[in-house]
mmCIF file of C-alpha atoms in Angstrom:
data_model
loop_
_atom_site.group_PDB
_atom_site.id
_atom_site.type_symbol
_atom_site.label_atom_id
_atom_site.label_comp_id
_atom_site.label_asym_id
_atom_site.label_seq_id
_atom_site.Cartn_x
_atom_site.Cartn_y
_atom_site.Cartn_z
ATOM 1 C CA MET H 29 106.586 109.564 81.515
ATOM 2 C CA TYR H 30 107.006 111.991 84.313
ATOM 3 C CA LEU H 31 105.731 115.660 83.585
ATOM 4 C CA CYS H 32 107.644 118.198 85.604
ATOM 5 C CA GLY H 33 107.340 122.061 85.770
ATOM 6 C CA MET H 34 110.221 124.275 85.065
ATOM 7 C CA GLU H 35 111.980 123.107 88.261
ATOM 8 C CA GLU H 36 112.503 119.429 89.239
ATOM 9 C CA LYS H 37 111.381 119.203 93.043
ATOM 10 C CA VAL H 38 113.449 116.102 94.738
ATOM 11 C CA CYS H 39 112.954 114.659 98.143
ATOM 12 C CA ILE H 40 116.204 112.923 99.309
ATOM 13 C CA PHE H 41 115.173 110.410 102.104
ATOM 14 C CA THR H 42 117.545 109.277 104.495
ATOM 15 C CA GLY H 43 117.319 106.675 107.455
ATOM 16 C CA ALA H 44 120.556 106.498 109.340
ATOM 17 C CA ARG H 45 123.874 108.185 109.757
ATOM 18 C CA PRO H 46 125.770 106.455 106.893
ATOM 19 C CA ASN H 47 123.200 107.840 104.591
ATOM 20 C CA PHE H 48 124.355 111.319 105.116
ATOM 21 C CA VAL H 49 127.899 110.554 103.751
ATOM 22 C CA LYS H 50 126.346 109.407 100.619
ATOM 23 C CA VAL H 51 123.819 112.247 100.000
ATOM 24 C CA ALA H 52 126.248 115.162 100.972
ATOM 25 C CA PRO H 53 127.924 115.148 97.376
ATOM 26 C CA LEU H 54 124.222 114.887 95.895
ATOM 27 C CA ILE H 55 123.284 117.948 97.777
ATOM 28 C CA ARG H 56 126.258 119.720 96.765
ATOM 29 C CA ALA H 57 125.722 118.917 93.021
ATOM 30 C CA ILE H 58 121.865 120.074 93.317
ATOM 31 C CA GLU H 59 122.788 123.408 94.799
ATOM 32 C CA THR H 60 124.957 124.185 91.965
ATOM 33 C CA THR H 61 122.701 123.154 89.088
ATOM 34 C CA GLU H 62 119.872 125.193 87.764
ATOM 35 C CA GLY H 63 116.566 123.699 87.229
ATOM 36 C CA ILE H 64 116.330 121.176 90.480
ATOM 37 C CA SER H 65 115.780 121.712 94.045
ATOM 38 C CA TYR H 66 115.650 119.542 97.089
ATOM 39 C CA GLN H 67 114.469 118.859 100.594
ATOM 40 C CA LEU H 68 116.370 116.501 102.861
ATOM 41 C CA VAL H 69 114.177 114.106 105.097
ATOM 42 C CA TYR H 70 115.417 111.978 108.068
ATOM 43 C CA ALA H 71 113.448 109.241 109.340
ATOM 44 C CA GLY H 72 114.558 109.600 112.722
ATOM 45 C CA THR H 73 114.428 112.403 115.670
ATOM 46 C CA ALA H 74 116.205 115.629 115.514
ATOM 47 C CA ASP H 75 118.066 114.461 118.907
ATOM 48 C CA ASP H 76 119.189 111.164 117.499
ATOM 49 C CA PRO H 77 122.519 110.662 119.422
ATOM 50 C CA THR H 78 124.271 108.899 116.093
ATOM 51 C CA LEU H 79 124.075 112.443 114.605
ATOM 52 C CA GLU H 80 126.870 114.110 116.578
ATOM 53 C CA PRO H 81 126.950 118.151 116.096
ATOM 54 C CA THR H 82 130.073 117.813 114.042
ATOM 55 C CA LEU H 83 128.519 115.561 111.381
ATOM 56 C CA PHE H 84 126.925 118.061 109.152
ATOM 57 C CA SER H 85 129.723 120.680 109.516
ATOM 58 C CA ASP H 86 132.294 117.931 108.505
ATOM 59 C CA LEU H 87 130.384 116.887 105.529
ATOM 60 C CA GLN H 88 129.520 120.710 104.636
ATOM 61 C CA MET H 89 125.922 119.910 104.230
ATOM 62 C CA PRO H 90 122.807 121.052 105.878
ATOM 63 C CA ARG H 91 120.780 119.342 108.669
ATOM 64 C CA PRO H 92 117.699 117.666 107.362
ATOM 65 C CA ASP H 93 114.903 119.907 106.413
ATOM 66 C CA VAL H 94 112.484 117.399 108.268
ATOM 67 C CA PHE H 95 112.819 114.997 110.839
ATOM 68 C CA LEU H 96 109.880 112.381 110.753
ATOM 69 C CA GLY H 97 110.611 111.590 114.380
ATOM 70 C CA VAL H 98 110.368 107.887 114.089
ATOM 71 C CA ASP H 99 112.300 106.042 116.914
ATOM 72 C CA CYS H 100 111.694 102.251 117.421
ATOM 73 C CA GLU H 101 113.497 99.023 117.440
ATOM 74 C CA ASN H 102 110.922 96.721 116.007
ATOM 75 C CA LEU H 103 111.217 96.869 112.186
ATOM 76 C CA ASN H 104 107.778 96.012 111.376
ATOM 77 C CA GLU H 105 106.559 98.878 113.478
ATOM 78 C CA LEU H 106 109.174 101.370 112.280
ATOM 79 C CA THR H 107 108.000 100.457 108.771
ATOM 80 C CA GLY H 108 104.407 101.297 109.615
ATOM 81 C CA LYS H 109 105.317 104.527 111.397
ATOM 82 C CA VAL H 110 107.503 105.653 108.690
ATOM 83 C CA MET H 111 104.944 105.054 105.961
ATOM 84 C CA ALA H 112 102.284 107.021 107.993
ATOM 85 C CA THR H 113 104.585 110.014 108.664
ATOM 86 C CA PHE H 114 105.936 110.065 105.130
ATOM 87 C CA GLU H 115 102.572 109.883 103.658
ATOM 88 C CA LYS H 116 101.871 113.100 105.459
ATOM 89 C CA TYR H 117 104.969 114.921 104.266
ATOM 90 C CA LEU H 118 104.291 113.931 100.732
ATOM 91 C CA GLU H 119 100.688 115.517 101.109
ATOM 92 C CA GLN H 120 102.200 118.859 102.315
ATOM 93 C CA HIS H 121 105.167 119.129 100.031
ATOM 94 C CA SER H 122 105.032 119.237 96.122
ATOM 95 C CA THR H 123 107.644 116.501 94.768
ATOM 96 C CA ASP H 124 108.554 115.132 91.401
ATOM 97 C CA THR H 125 111.049 112.617 92.435
ATOM 98 C CA VAL H 126 111.873 110.576 95.582
ATOM 99 C CA ILE H 127 115.438 109.538 96.024
ATOM 100 C CA VAL H 128 115.825 106.545 98.779
ATOM 101 C CA VAL H 129 119.207 105.660 100.018
ATOM 102 C CA ASP H 130 120.688 102.217 100.695
ATOM 103 C CA ASP H 131 118.469 99.288 102.162
ATOM 104 C CA LEU H 132 116.969 100.087 105.564
ATOM 105 C CA ALA H 133 113.469 99.270 106.629
ATOM 106 C CA SER H 134 112.564 102.844 106.528
ATOM 107 C CA THR H 135 113.900 103.315 102.967
ATOM 108 C CA MET H 136 111.697 100.496 101.987
ATOM 109 C CA ALA H 137 108.719 102.263 103.639
ATOM 110 C CA ALA H 138 109.358 105.349 101.881
ATOM 111 C CA ALA H 139 109.932 103.996 98.554
ATOM 112 C CA ILE H 140 106.273 102.093 99.002
ATOM 113 C CA VAL H 141 104.521 105.362 99.889
ATOM 114 C CA ALA H 142 106.283 107.364 97.027
ATOM 115 C CA LYS H 143 105.262 104.537 94.353
ATOM 116 C CA LYS H 144 101.680 104.462 95.854
ATOM 117 C CA ARG H 145 101.531 108.261 95.310
ATOM 118 C CA GLY H 146 102.664 107.880 91.750
ATOM 119 C CA LEU H 147 105.914 109.831 92.142
ATOM 120 C CA ARG H 148 109.137 108.873 90.336
ATOM 121 C CA LEU H 149 111.388 106.940 92.669
ATOM 122 C CA ALA H 150 115.134 106.657 92.492
ATOM 123 C CA HIS H 151 117.283 104.147 94.369
ATOM 124 C CA LEU H 152 120.621 105.076 95.196
ATOM 125 C CA VAL H 153 123.263 102.034 95.402
ATOM 126 C CA ALA H 154 120.816 99.578 93.676
ATOM 127 C CA GLY H 155 121.326 96.116 92.734
ATOM 128 C CA THR H 156 123.234 95.073 95.986
ATOM 129 C CA ARG H 157 122.421 91.568 97.300
ATOM 130 C CA SER H 158 123.702 89.135 99.807
ATOM 131 C CA PHE H 159 121.415 86.193 98.277
ATOM 132 C CA ASP H 160 120.419 85.607 101.863
ATOM 133 C CA ILE H 161 116.518 85.946 101.840
ATOM 134 C CA HIS H 162 116.679 85.557 105.822
ATOM 135 C CA MET H 163 118.360 89.062 106.088
ATOM 136 C CA PRO H 164 115.758 91.818 106.586
ATOM 137 C CA LYS H 165 118.017 94.034 104.423
ATOM 138 C CA GLU H 166 117.860 91.587 101.560
ATOM 139 C CA ILE H 167 114.109 91.931 101.447
ATOM 140 C CA ASN H 168 114.208 95.597 101.666
ATOM 141 C CA ARG H 169 116.453 95.622 98.821
ATOM 142 C CA LEU H 170 114.268 93.508 96.682
ATOM 143 C CA VAL H 171 111.194 95.429 97.457
ATOM 144 C CA ILE H 172 112.795 99.020 96.641
ATOM 145 C CA ASP H 173 114.612 97.900 93.341
ATOM 146 C CA GLY H 174 111.449 96.215 92.096
ATOM 147 C CA LEU H 175 109.675 99.465 92.633
ATOM 148 C CA SER H 176 112.122 101.875 91.611
ATOM 149 C CA ASP H 177 111.873 103.887 88.175
ATOM 150 C CA LEU H 178 115.703 104.713 88.232
ATOM 151 C CA LEU H 179 118.286 102.028 89.610
ATOM 152 C CA PHE H 180 121.596 104.008 90.404
ATOM 153 C CA THR H 181 124.141 101.023 90.597
ATOM 154 C CA ALA H 182 127.913 101.184 91.663
ATOM 155 C CA GLY H 183 129.523 98.895 89.314
ATOM 156 C CA MET H 184 128.665 96.184 86.532
ATOM 157 C CA GLY H 185 128.011 93.476 89.195
ATOM 158 C CA SER H 186 125.348 95.414 90.655
ATOM 159 C CA SER H 187 124.013 96.521 87.212
ATOM 160 C CA SER H 188 123.916 92.683 86.077
ATOM 161 C CA ILE H 189 121.811 91.536 89.286
ATOM 162 C CA ALA H 190 119.210 94.135 88.369
ATOM 163 C CA THR H 191 119.090 93.058 84.681
ATOM 164 C CA ARG H 192 118.854 89.453 85.818
ATOM 165 C CA GLU H 193 115.880 89.963 88.173
ATOM 166 C CA GLY H 194 113.964 91.774 85.326
ATOM 167 C CA ALA H 195 114.767 95.454 85.565
ATOM 168 C CA GLU H 196 114.468 97.342 82.198
ATOM 169 C CA MET H 197 117.602 98.233 80.839
ATOM 170 C CA SER H 198 116.338 101.692 80.391
ATOM 171 C CA LYS H 199 115.992 101.973 84.385
ATOM 172 C CA ILE H 200 119.584 101.001 85.208
ATOM 173 C CA TYR H 201 122.193 103.798 85.296
ATOM 174 C CA MET H 202 125.831 102.641 86.245
ATOM 175 C CA VAL H 203 126.693 105.818 87.922
ATOM 176 C CA GLY H 204 129.611 104.635 90.182
ATOM 177 C CA ASN H 205 130.039 104.576 94.124
ATOM 178 C CA ILE H 206 129.070 108.053 95.603
ATOM 179 C CA LEU H 207 131.021 107.401 98.680
ATOM 180 C CA MET H 208 133.933 108.148 96.510
ATOM 181 C CA ASP H 209 132.460 111.745 95.913
ATOM 182 C CA SER H 210 132.869 112.330 99.557
ATOM 183 C CA LEU H 211 136.395 110.989 100.014
ATOM 184 C CA ARG H 212 137.631 112.871 96.842
ATOM 185 C CA TYR H 213 135.931 116.122 98.246
ATOM 186 C CA ASN H 214 137.251 115.668 101.817
ATOM 187 C CA ARG H 215 140.635 114.227 101.541
ATOM 188 C CA GLU H 216 142.490 117.617 101.936
ATOM 189 C CA ARG H 217 140.249 118.238 104.999
ATOM 190 C CA TRP H 218 140.874 115.058 107.044
ATOM 191 C CA GLN H 219 142.039 115.919 110.610
ATOM 192 C CA ARG H 220 144.427 113.772 112.508
ATOM 193 C CA PRO H 221 142.932 112.396 115.658
ATOM 194 C CA ALA H 222 144.325 112.735 118.862
ATOM 195 C CA CYS H 223 144.260 108.810 119.242
ATOM 196 C CA LEU H 224 147.445 108.760 116.787
ATOM 197 C CA ASP H 225 149.618 111.007 119.056
ATOM 198 C CA GLY H 226 153.026 109.091 119.064
ATOM 199 C CA ILE H 227 151.836 106.824 116.453
ATOM 200 C CA GLU H 228 153.348 107.223 112.777
ATOM 201 C CA ASP H 229 151.045 107.263 109.915
ATOM 202 C CA GLY H 230 151.112 103.815 108.269
ATOM 203 C CA ARG H 231 152.208 102.143 111.109
ATOM 204 C CA TYR H 232 148.870 101.245 112.874
ATOM 205 C CA LEU H 233 145.777 98.966 112.015
ATOM 206 C CA VAL H 234 142.433 100.187 112.295
ATOM 207 C CA PHE H 235 139.375 97.773 113.611
ATOM 208 C CA THR H 236 135.649 98.470 113.264
ATOM 209 C CA LEU H 237 132.760 96.396 114.193
ATOM 210 C CA ASN H 238 129.122 96.781 114.085
ATOM 211 C CA ARG H 239 127.459 93.671 112.606
ATOM 212 C CA LYS H 240 124.710 92.161 114.942
ATOM 213 C CA ALA H 241 125.647 88.626 114.005
ATOM 214 C CA LEU H 242 129.180 89.100 114.888
ATOM 215 C CA LEU H 243 128.314 90.691 118.452
ATOM 216 C CA ALA H 244 125.841 88.113 118.933
ATOM 217 C CA ASP H 245 128.378 85.083 119.310
ATOM 218 C CA GLU H 246 130.483 86.113 122.045
ATOM 219 C CA GLN H 247 132.663 82.961 122.010
ATOM 220 C CA ASN H 248 133.700 83.474 118.481
ATOM 221 C CA LEU H 249 133.872 87.211 118.930
ATOM 222 C CA GLN H 250 136.365 86.691 121.681
ATOM 223 C CA LEU H 251 138.531 84.247 119.575
ATOM 224 C CA MET H 252 138.817 86.768 116.817
ATOM 225 C CA LEU H 253 139.787 89.615 119.010
ATOM 226 C CA GLN H 254 142.453 87.412 120.455
ATOM 227 C CA THR H 255 143.687 86.564 116.913
ATOM 228 C CA ILE H 256 144.070 90.196 116.052
ATOM 229 C CA THR H 257 146.200 90.889 119.097
ATOM 230 C CA SER H 258 148.262 87.788 118.436
ATOM 231 C CA HIS H 259 148.943 88.315 114.869
ATOM 232 C CA CYS H 260 149.334 92.267 114.726
ATOM 233 C CA GLY H 261 152.976 92.105 115.322
ATOM 234 C CA GLY H 262 152.960 94.497 118.017
ATOM 235 C CA ILE H 263 151.520 97.053 115.749
ATOM 236 C CA PRO H 264 148.917 99.572 117.367
ATOM 237 C CA VAL H 265 145.432 98.499 116.626
ATOM 238 C CA ILE H 266 143.040 101.520 116.974
ATOM 239 C CA ALA H 267 139.329 100.400 117.287
ATOM 240 C CA PRO H 268 136.875 103.441 117.094
ATOM 241 C CA LEU H 269 133.610 101.570 118.274
ATOM 242 C CA ARG H 270 130.223 102.899 119.124
ATOM 243 C CA GLY H 271 127.466 101.513 121.386
ATOM 244 C CA ALA H 272 127.065 98.150 122.095
ATOM 245 C CA ALA H 273 130.272 97.373 119.920
ATOM 246 C CA TYR H 274 132.312 99.693 122.143
ATOM 247 C CA ARG H 275 130.774 97.983 125.450
ATOM 248 C CA GLN H 276 131.225 94.312 124.240
ATOM 249 C CA VAL H 277 134.796 94.764 123.042
ATOM 250 C CA ALA H 278 135.716 96.731 126.320
ATOM 251 C CA SER H 279 134.407 93.912 128.270
ATOM 252 C CA CYS H 280 136.941 91.363 126.603
ATOM 253 C CA SER H 281 140.470 91.175 127.631
ATOM 254 C CA THR H 282 142.132 92.579 124.393
ATOM 255 C CA GLY H 283 145.125 94.666 123.626
ATOM 256 C CA LEU H 284 143.263 96.924 121.157
ATOM 257 C CA GLN H 285 143.365 100.672 121.628
ATOM 258 C CA LEU H 286 139.646 101.323 122.171
ATOM 259 C CA GLN H 287 138.443 104.844 121.026
ATOM 260 C CA SER H 288 135.335 106.318 121.461
ATOM 261 C CA SER H 289 133.648 107.404 117.978
ATOM 262 C CA LEU H 290 135.428 109.939 115.958
ATOM 263 C CA SER H 291 134.116 112.471 113.834
ATOM 264 C CA TYR H 292 133.919 112.116 110.242
ATOM 265 C CA LEU H 293 136.899 114.083 109.068
ATOM 266 C CA GLU H 294 139.056 112.299 111.963
ATOM 267 C CA PHE H 295 137.962 108.684 110.921
ATOM 268 C CA GLY H 296 138.605 109.695 107.321
ATOM 269 C CA TYR H 297 142.256 110.333 108.341
ATOM 270 C CA LEU H 298 142.481 107.358 110.446
ATOM 271 C CA THR H 299 141.614 105.010 107.748
ATOM 272 C CA SER H 300 143.261 106.697 104.760
ATOM 273 C CA HIS H 301 146.772 106.641 106.421
ATOM 274 C CA ALA H 302 146.453 103.083 108.033
ATOM 275 C CA LEU H 303 148.771 100.173 107.302
ATOM 276 C CA GLY H 304 145.581 98.138 107.164
ATOM 277 C CA ILE H 305 141.970 97.682 108.204
ATOM 278 C CA ILE H 306 139.872 94.967 109.932
ATOM 279 C CA THR H 307 136.046 95.693 109.754
ATOM 280 C CA ASP H 308 132.653 94.272 109.083
ATOM 281 C CA SER H 309 131.451 97.313 107.157
ATOM 282 C CA GLY H 310 131.036 97.327 103.371
ATOM 283 C CA ASN H 311 131.430 101.100 103.318
ATOM 284 C CA VAL H 312 134.708 101.003 105.239
ATOM 285 C CA ALA H 313 135.956 98.275 102.794
ATOM 286 C CA GLU H 314 135.022 100.319 99.825
ATOM 287 C CA GLU H 315 136.596 103.481 101.006
ATOM 288 C CA ALA H 316 140.025 101.348 101.681
ATOM 289 C CA THR H 317 139.700 100.474 97.903
ATOM 290 C CA PHE H 318 139.806 104.027 96.953
ATOM 291 C CA ASN H 319 142.399 105.004 99.311
ATOM 292 C CA ASN H 320 144.511 101.803 98.417
ATOM 293 C CA VAL H 321 144.752 100.516 102.110
ATOM 294 C CA PRO H 322 144.735 96.741 102.610
ATOM 295 C CA CYS H 323 141.382 95.511 104.032
ATOM 296 C CA ILE H 324 140.124 92.382 105.721
ATOM 297 C CA THR H 325 136.336 92.080 106.066
ATOM 298 C CA LEU H 326 134.857 89.660 108.619
ATOM 299 C CA ASN H 327 132.065 88.540 106.401
ATOM 300 C CA SER H 328 131.603 85.921 103.702
ATOM 301 C CA TYR H 329 130.015 88.278 101.250
ATOM 302 C CA THR H 330 130.261 92.020 100.047
ATOM 303 C CA GLU H 331 127.567 93.977 98.311
ATOM 304 C CA HIS H 332 130.229 95.300 96.044
ATOM 305 C CA GLN H 333 132.509 92.578 94.606
ATOM 306 C CA GLU H 334 134.551 95.112 93.056
ATOM 307 C CA THR H 335 136.299 95.584 96.306
ATOM 308 C CA VAL H 336 137.523 92.036 96.129
ATOM 309 C CA LYS H 337 138.087 91.644 92.384
ATOM 310 C CA GLN H 338 139.699 94.930 91.761
ATOM 311 C CA GLY H 339 140.275 96.385 95.057
ATOM 312 C CA THR H 340 142.134 95.767 98.186
ATOM 313 C CA ASN H 341 139.503 93.810 99.989
ATOM 314 C CA VAL H 342 139.774 90.140 101.299
ATOM 315 C CA LEU H 343 136.920 88.350 102.791
ATOM 316 C CA VAL H 344 137.541 86.074 105.998
ATOM 317 C CA GLY H 345 134.007 85.316 107.008
ATOM 318 C CA GLU H 346 133.731 84.965 110.677
ATOM 319 C CA ASP H 347 136.682 82.457 110.640
ATOM 320 C CA ALA H 348 139.588 83.270 113.224
ATOM 321 C CA THR H 349 142.085 81.167 111.437
ATOM 322 C CA ARG H 350 141.362 82.556 108.203
ATOM 323 C CA LEU H 351 141.610 86.295 109.926
ATOM 324 C CA GLY H 352 145.046 85.377 111.482
ATOM 325 C CA GLU H 353 146.599 84.098 107.970
ATOM 326 C CA ALA H 354 145.153 87.507 106.232
ATOM 327 C CA LEU H 355 146.486 89.567 109.178
ATOM 328 C CA THR H 356 150.038 88.109 108.915
ATOM 329 C CA ASP H 357 150.209 88.965 105.284
ATOM 330 C CA MET H 358 148.942 92.282 105.910
ATOM 331 C CA VAL H 359 151.476 93.139 108.515
ATOM 332 C CA ALA H 360 154.277 91.577 106.458
ATOM 333 C CA GLY H 361 153.074 93.913 103.544
ATOM 334 C CA GLN H 362 152.309 90.965 101.303
ATOM 335 C CA TRP H 363 149.006 92.075 99.720
ATOM 336 C CA LYS H 364 147.427 91.764 96.432
ATOM 337 C CA ARG H 365 147.931 94.384 93.805
ATOM 338 C CA ALA H 366 144.693 96.779 93.564
ATOM 339 C CA SER H 367 142.994 98.997 90.948
ATOM 340 C CA LEU H 368 140.343 101.441 91.162
ATOM 341 C CA PRO H 369 136.882 100.125 89.861
ATOM 342 C CA ASP H 370 135.042 101.881 86.815
ATOM 343 C CA ARG H 371 133.562 105.115 87.806
ATOM 344 C CA TRP H 372 134.597 105.206 91.354
ATOM 345 C CA ASP H 373 135.995 108.450 90.316
ATOM 346 C CA GLY H 374 134.399 110.883 92.673
ATOM 347 C CA ARG H 375 131.967 112.141 89.975
ATOM 348 C CA THR H 376 128.896 109.937 90.653
ATOM 349 C CA ALA H 377 126.806 112.816 92.162
ATOM 350 C CA GLU H 378 127.059 114.760 88.911
ATOM 351 C CA ARG H 379 126.032 111.773 86.604
ATOM 352 C CA ILE H 380 123.069 111.325 88.898
ATOM 353 C CA ILE H 381 121.927 114.717 88.499
ATOM 354 C CA GLN H 382 122.147 114.611 84.749
ATOM 355 C CA ILE H 383 120.083 111.812 84.486
ATOM 356 C CA LEU H 384 117.426 113.221 86.994
ATOM 357 C CA LEU H 385 117.364 116.169 84.653
ATOM 358 C CA SER H 386 117.489 114.333 81.096
#
């Protein structure tokens, strides 16, 4: 049992840019609720180039209160540095509960430190699995879920996984997908990007790419890019890419309309008004289901099976043939009927705050 004072003091720990989209609704909910306060901690540096100046204003949230300043490529080195710096943070700040987001090495490091200090640990988006133990993120997920006192899951599938792995039922809370909170909050604020000038809404495709495994196999990537351009039926394919993905796709001879990374509000408009989406991102596929936009995922699994069983998502792996077949159906408008998974209603943050205070 955790004994708290009059006010529940929460540390929200983030390790990468996508985490902020998930914690923004949580911060808004805390700021309008009595009896709870928070500090937002980021594992990286204050000048992290992935945190573009518009990100926090777009999300209508403050910048992190604390930047731990950890910046290294080696995951084991990163884990050790985050543990050391986060330990110092907790020594200096009174904290009742630590909320960690997703499944990064930094997230796992923060989870370990929090539990060693006897704090209540909550995992936002718990119970997600690839069932591939060779994936570093899979190890992170197992460790974080095993340590957590509160497992906030997005759906029944994730809750069932946590139960099968031995988590007590009293620790598991199916709160829904918090990404939908951000979509619901911002859908009237989307900004049409300049790359759509001269292009009608619903008459273009979106392509995103980030996964290292896809980028590493240059020959297969080239084949998949050629498949996209040959099966898109002449419909524009907008590809907002970052870093290595942008450079690698740009080096290939493709008909894609490459676009430097967009702001959050511009990207939200782009994906919500598309004819269809081709992606390797689980988050993008989840948002496509909320927006009822057909989505092809270049992976053999998804952490949220709801996007496939109920939503608009279809998995094609890294198979160019299957990609071509799915893309032909997408362009022809021959896509499956979709529905919104349970509790993907944009009220996840409210449920989490109620649980933290109960």
